[in-house]
N, CA, C and O atoms as a Tinker XYZ file with bonds, in Angstrom:
   256  protein
     1  N    206.815000  117.312000  135.631000    73     2
     2  CA   205.713000  118.175000  135.975000    64     1     3
     3  C    205.849000  118.666000  137.418000    63     2     4     5
     4  O    205.546000  119.818000  137.728000    81     3
     5  N    206.304000  117.781000  138.277000    73     3     6
     6  CA   206.467000  118.202000  139.676000    64     5     7
     7  C    207.554000  119.266000  139.798000    63     6     8     9
     8  O    207.429000  120.211000  140.577000    81     7
     9  N    208.630000  119.098000  139.010000    73     7    10
    10  CA   209.719000  120.068000  139.108000    64     9    11
    11  C    209.301000  121.438000  138.574000    63    10    12    13
    12  O    209.951000  122.440000  138.872000    81    11
    13  N    208.247000  121.491000  137.805000    73    11    14
    14  CA   207.722000  122.762000  137.301000    64    13    15
    15  C    206.623000  123.309000  138.204000    63    14    16    17
    16  O    206.097000  124.394000  137.957000    81    15
    17  N    206.273000  122.559000  139.252000    73    15    18
    18  CA   205.279000  123.030000  140.206000    64    17    19
    19  C    203.842000  122.833000  139.766000    63    18    20    21
    20  O    202.929000  123.427000  140.340000    81    19
    21  N    203.630000  122.001000  138.747000    73    19    22
    22  CA   202.276000  121.791000  138.252000    64    21    23
    23  C    201.541000  120.684000  139.000000    63    22    24    25
    24  O    200.310000  120.658000  139.036000    81    23
    25  N    202.302000  119.778000  139.592000    73    23    26
    26  CA   201.737000  118.666000  140.353000    64    25    27
    27  C    202.175000  118.821000  141.806000    63    26    28    29
    28  O    203.354000  119.032000  142.090000    81    27
    29  N    201.226000  118.715000  142.711000    73    27    30
    30  CA   201.543000  118.823000  144.133000    64    29    31
    31  C    202.106000  117.538000  144.692000    63    30    32    33
    32  O    202.166000  116.521000  144.000000    81    31
    33  N    202.515000  117.585000  145.935000    73    31    34
    34  CA   203.056000  116.399000  146.609000    64    33    35
    35  C    202.018000  115.292000  146.715000    63    34    36    37
    36  O    202.366000  114.117000  146.829000    81    35
    37  N    200.743000  115.665000  146.677000    73    35    38
    38  CA   199.671000  114.678000  146.775000    64    37    39
    39  C    199.358000  113.998000  145.438000    63    38    40    41
    40  O    198.505000  113.114000  145.374000    81    39
    41  N    200.055000  114.416000  144.366000    73    39    42
    42  CA   199.846000  113.803000  143.059000    64    41    43
    43  C    198.761000  114.472000  142.226000    63    42    44    45
    44  O    198.534000  114.081000  141.081000    81    43
    45  N    198.099000  115.458000  142.774000    73    43    46
    46  CA   197.048000  116.183000  142.057000    64    45    47
    47  C    197.598000  117.501000  141.544000    63    46    48    49
    48  O    198.671000  117.942000  141.955000    81    47
    49  N    196.854000  118.125000  140.643000    73    47    50
    50  CA   197.288000  119.412000  140.116000    64    49    51
    51  C    197.420000  120.435000  141.236000    63    50    52    53
    52  O    196.562000  120.535000  142.113000    81    51
    53  N    198.494000  121.179000  141.190000    73    51    54
    54  CA   198.664000  122.295000  142.117000    64    53    55
    55  C    197.839000  123.467000  141.581000    63    54    56    57
    56  O    197.236000  123.369000  140.513000    81    55
    57  N    197.815000  124.564000  142.317000    73    55    58
    58  CA   197.085000  125.740000  141.841000    64    57    59
    59  C    197.621000  126.212000  140.484000    63    58    60    61
    60  O    196.827000  126.466000  139.579000    81    59
    61  N    198.943000  126.338000  140.316000    73    59    62
    62  CA   199.451000  126.709000  138.985000    64    61    63
    63  C    199.131000  125.652000  137.926000    63    62    64    65
    64  O    198.858000  125.990000  136.774000    81    63
    65  N    199.165000  124.389000  138.310000    73    63    66
    66  CA   198.818000  123.317000  137.376000    64    65    67
    67  C    197.367000  123.412000  136.936000    63    66    68    69
    68  O    197.052000  123.205000  135.764000    81    67
    69  N    196.486000  123.725000  137.872000    73    67    70
    70  CA   195.072000  123.903000  137.537000    64    69    71
    71  C    194.858000  125.075000  136.596000    63    70    72    73
    72  O    194.013000  125.014000  135.703000    81    71
    73  N    195.627000  126.149000  136.794000    73    71    74
    74  CA   195.523000  127.314000  135.918000    64    73    75
    75  C    195.972000  126.964000  134.496000    63    74    76    77
    76  O    195.346000  127.382000  133.522000    81    75
    77  N    197.047000  126.203000  134.385000    73    75    78
    78  CA   197.520000  125.767000  133.068000    64    77    79
    79  C    196.466000  124.895000  132.403000    63    78    80    81
    80  O    196.182000  125.052000  131.215000    81    79
    81  N    195.888000  123.978000  133.168000    73    79    82
    82  CA   194.852000  123.095000  132.617000    64    81    83
    83  C    193.665000  123.920000  132.105000    63    82    84    85
    84  O    193.140000  123.634000  131.029000    81    83
    85  N    193.245000  124.918000  132.847000    73    83    86
    86  CA   192.121000  125.751000  132.409000    64    85    87
    87  C    192.450000  126.504000  131.132000    63    86    88    89
    88  O    191.601000  126.626000  130.250000    81    87
    89  N    193.679000  127.014000  131.020000    73    87    90
    90  CA   194.071000  127.716000  129.788000    64    89    91
    91  C    194.070000  126.769000  128.600000    63    90    92    93
    92  O    193.613000  127.133000  127.516000    81    91
    93  N    194.582000  125.550000  128.793000    73    91    94
    94  CA   194.606000  124.564000  127.714000    64    93    95
    95  C    193.175000  124.186000  127.305000    63    94    96    97
    96  O    192.873000  124.097000  126.115000    81    95
    97  N    192.305000  123.965000  128.282000    73    95    98
    98  CA   190.912000  123.614000  127.989000    64    97    99
    99  C    190.228000  124.734000  127.205000    63    98   100   101
   100  O    189.520000  124.461000  126.237000    81    99
   101  N    190.427000  125.982000  127.607000    73    99   102
   102  CA   189.811000  127.116000  126.911000    64   101   103
   103  C    190.333000  127.211000  125.481000    63   102   104   105
   104  O    189.562000  127.470000  124.558000    81   103
   105  N    191.629000  127.005000  125.292000    73   103   106
   106  CA   192.206000  127.074000  123.959000    64   105   107
   107  C    191.674000  125.955000  123.066000    63   106   108   109
   108  O    191.335000  126.203000  121.909000    81   107
   109  N    191.596000  124.734000  123.581000    73   107   110
   110  CA   191.091000  123.634000  122.757000    64   109   111
   111  C    189.611000  123.830000  122.435000    63   110   112   113
   112  O    189.175000  123.497000  121.333000    81   111
   113  N    188.832000  124.363000  123.376000    73   111   114
   114  CA   187.421000  124.656000  123.079000    64   113   115
   115  C    187.320000  125.678000  121.958000    63   114   116   117
   116  O    186.514000  125.519000  121.040000    81   115
   117  N    188.132000  126.725000  122.028000    73   115   118
   118  CA   188.118000  127.769000  121.002000    64   117   119
   119  C    188.520000  127.211000  119.641000    63   118   120   121
   120  O    187.872000  127.497000  118.634000    81   119
   121  N    189.584000  126.419000  119.608000    73   119   122
   122  CA   190.037000  125.841000  118.346000    64   121   123
   123  C    189.031000  124.850000  117.775000    63   122   124   125
   124  O    188.853000  124.781000  116.559000    81   123
   125  N    188.380000  124.091000  118.629000    73   123   126
   126  CA   187.402000  123.107000  118.162000    64   125   127
   127  C    186.155000  123.770000  117.595000    63   126   128   129
   128  O    185.491000  123.194000  116.732000    81   127
   129  N    185.826000  124.962000  118.058000    73   127   130
   130  CA   184.615000  125.655000  117.604000    64   129   131
   131  C    184.781000  126.275000  116.220000    63   130   132   133
   132  O    183.790000  126.471000  115.517000    81   131
   133  N    185.994000  126.584000  115.820000    73   131   134
   134  CA   186.243000  127.305000  114.564000    64   133   135
   135  C    185.594000  126.660000  113.344000    63   134   136   137
   136  O    184.934000  127.368000  112.584000    81   135
   137  N    185.742000  125.361000  113.115000    73   135   138
   138  CA   185.129000  124.777000  111.914000    64   137   139
   139  C    183.601000  124.911000  111.892000    63   138   140   141
   140  O    183.006000  125.096000  110.830000    81   139
   141  N    182.980000  124.818000  113.052000    73   139   142
   142  CA   181.522000  124.896000  113.117000    64   141   143
   143  C    181.019000  126.307000  112.855000    63   142   144   145
   144  O    179.907000  126.486000  112.358000    81   143
   145  N    181.822000  127.307000  113.184000    73   143   146
   146  CA   181.433000  128.692000  112.979000    64   145   147
   147  C    181.317000  129.036000  111.497000    63   146   148   149
   148  O    180.641000  130.000000  111.137000    81   147
   149  N    181.973000  128.255000  110.636000    73   147   150
   150  CA   181.913000  128.527000  109.204000    64   149   151
   151  C    180.664000  127.932000  108.545000    63   150   152   153
   152  O    180.380000  128.227000  107.384000    81   151
   153  N    179.926000  127.106000  109.267000    73   151   154
   154  CA   178.730000  126.473000  108.713000    64   153   155
   155  C    177.534000  127.410000  108.786000    63   154   156   157
   156  O    177.384000  128.190000  109.726000    81   155
   157  N    176.695000  127.312000  107.775000    73   155   158
   158  CA   175.407000  128.007000  107.790000    64   157   159
   159  C    174.503000  127.271000  108.778000    63   158   160   161
   160  O    174.725000  126.091000  109.049000    81   159
   161  N    173.485000  127.949000  109.322000    73   159   162
   162  CA   172.607000  127.284000  110.301000    64   161   163
   163  C    172.006000  125.974000  109.796000    63   162   164   165
   164  O    171.932000  125.007000  110.555000    81   163
   165  N    171.579000  125.917000  108.542000    73   163   166
   166  CA   170.992000  124.676000  108.030000    64   165   167
   167  C    172.049000  123.583000  107.882000    63   166   168   169
   168  O    171.742000  122.403000  108.050000    81   167
   169  N    173.286000  123.960000  107.569000    73   167   170
   170  CA   174.366000  122.975000  107.485000    64   169   171
   171  C    174.700000  122.422000  108.870000    63   170   172   173
   172  O    174.945000  121.225000  109.025000    81   171
   173  N    174.708000  123.280000  109.850000    73   171   174
   174  CA   174.968000  122.838000  111.218000    64   173   175
   175  C    173.866000  121.908000  111.695000    63   174   176   177
   176  O    174.143000  120.893000  112.333000    81   175
   177  N    172.633000  122.240000  111.395000    73   175   178
   178  CA   171.503000  121.379000  111.768000    64   177   179
   179  C    171.614000  120.016000  111.093000    63   178   180   181
   180  O    171.358000  118.988000  111.720000    81   179
   181  N    171.994000  120.005000  109.828000    73   179   182
   182  CA   172.163000  118.747000  109.097000    64   181   183
   183  C    173.266000  117.901000  109.732000    63   182   184   185
   184  O    173.113000  116.690000  109.891000    81   183
   185  N    174.362000  118.536000  110.089000    73   183   186
   186  CA   175.460000  117.823000  110.738000    64   185   187
   187  C    175.018000  117.240000  112.070000    63   186   188   189
   188  O    175.297000  116.077000  112.362000    81   187
   189  N    174.333000  118.037000  112.881000    73   187   190
   190  CA   173.868000  117.561000  114.189000    64   189   191
   191  C    172.908000  116.376000  114.025000    63   190   192   193
   192  O    172.994000  115.397000  114.766000    81   191
   193  N    172.018000  116.470000  113.074000    73   191   194
   194  CA   171.069000  115.384000  112.821000    64   193   195
   195  C    171.805000  114.110000  112.404000    63   194   196   197
   196  O    171.453000  113.014000  112.839000    81   195
   197  N    172.819000  114.259000  111.565000    73   195   198
   198  CA   173.579000  113.103000  111.099000    64   197   199
   199  C    174.385000  112.460000  112.234000    63   198   200   201
   200  O    174.586000  111.245000  112.245000    81   199
   201  N    174.845000  113.277000  113.186000    73   199   202
   202  CA   175.690000  112.757000  114.256000    64   201   203
   203  C    174.923000  112.253000  115.480000    63   202   204   205
   204  O    175.499000  111.570000  116.326000    81   203
   205  N    173.650000  112.577000  115.584000    73   203   206
   206  CA   172.867000  112.161000  116.754000    64   205   207
   207  C    172.898000  110.660000  117.000000    63   206   208   209
   208  O    173.104000  110.253000  118.143000    81   207
   209  N    172.702000  109.807000  115.983000    73   207   210
   210  CA   172.752000  108.359000  116.254000    64   209   211
   211  C    174.114000  107.897000  116.780000    63   210   212   213
   212  O    174.181000  107.047000  117.668000    81   211
   213  N    175.174000  108.443000  116.245000    73   211   214
   214  CA   176.510000  108.082000  116.714000    64   213   215
   215  C    176.711000  108.532000  118.160000    63   214   216   217
   216  O    177.239000  107.783000  118.982000    81   215
   217  N    176.292000  109.750000  118.462000    73   215   218
   218  CA   176.413000  110.265000  119.833000    64   217   219
   219  C    175.627000  109.393000  120.808000    63   218   220   221
   220  O    176.101000  109.105000  121.907000    81   219
   221  N    174.440000  108.977000  120.413000    73   219   222
   222  CA   173.615000  108.125000  121.279000    64   221   223
   223  C    174.302000  106.790000  121.537000    63   222   224   225
   224  O    174.273000  106.288000  122.660000    81   223
   225  N    174.921000  106.208000  120.508000    73   223   226
   226  CA   175.615000  104.934000  120.683000    64   225   227
   227  C    176.828000  105.081000  121.582000    63   226   228   229
   228  O    177.100000  104.207000  122.406000    81   227
   229  N    177.567000  106.190000  121.429000    73   227   230
   230  CA   178.728000  106.414000  122.275000    64   229   231
   231  C    178.326000  106.585000  123.741000    63   230   232   233
   232  O    178.980000  106.053000  124.638000    81   231
   233  N    177.262000  107.321000  123.971000    73   231   234
   234  CA   176.774000  107.507000  125.339000    64   233   235
   235  C    176.295000  106.196000  125.940000    63   234   236   237
   236  O    176.541000  105.922000  127.115000    81   235
   237  N    175.611000  105.383000  125.140000    73   235   238
   238  CA   175.134000  104.084000  125.626000    64   237   239
   239  C    176.308000  103.174000  125.971000    63   238   240   241
   240  O    176.271000  102.460000  126.973000    81   239
   241  N    177.351000  103.200000  125.139000    73   239   242
   242  CA   178.521000  102.363000  125.388000    64   241   243
   243  C    179.273000  102.821000  126.637000    63   242   244   245
   244  O    179.854000  102.008000  127.356000    81   243
   245  N    179.257000  104.111000  126.882000    73   243   246
   246  CA   179.921000  104.654000  128.071000    64   245   247
   247  C    179.216000  104.200000  129.337000    63   246   248   249
   248  O    179.867000  103.963000  130.354000    81   247
   249  N    177.906000  104.075000  129.292000    73   247   250
   250  CA   177.125000  103.663000  130.454000    64   249   251
   251  C    177.211000  102.175000  130.724000    63   250   252   253
   252  O    176.832000  101.721000  131.804000    81   251
   253  N    177.709000  101.397000  129.752000    73   251   254
   254  CA   177.778000   99.932000  129.912000    64   253   255
   255  C    178.896000   99.529000  130.830000    63   254   256
   256  O    179.096000   98.339000  131.074000    81   255
């Protein structure tokens, strides 16, 4: 990664590395949204309701 200029001498992302990271993040967000876009509003609501308890447990475990 350093030889490609993505990581700086300080071990953190360089400016080009940060740009690559932003492109990857945008692409993964776009790809992750596709399945949800095919759901009807009531189906999406049902899914969100079903996942709320799991999300709450994951957040609680993260805070522990």
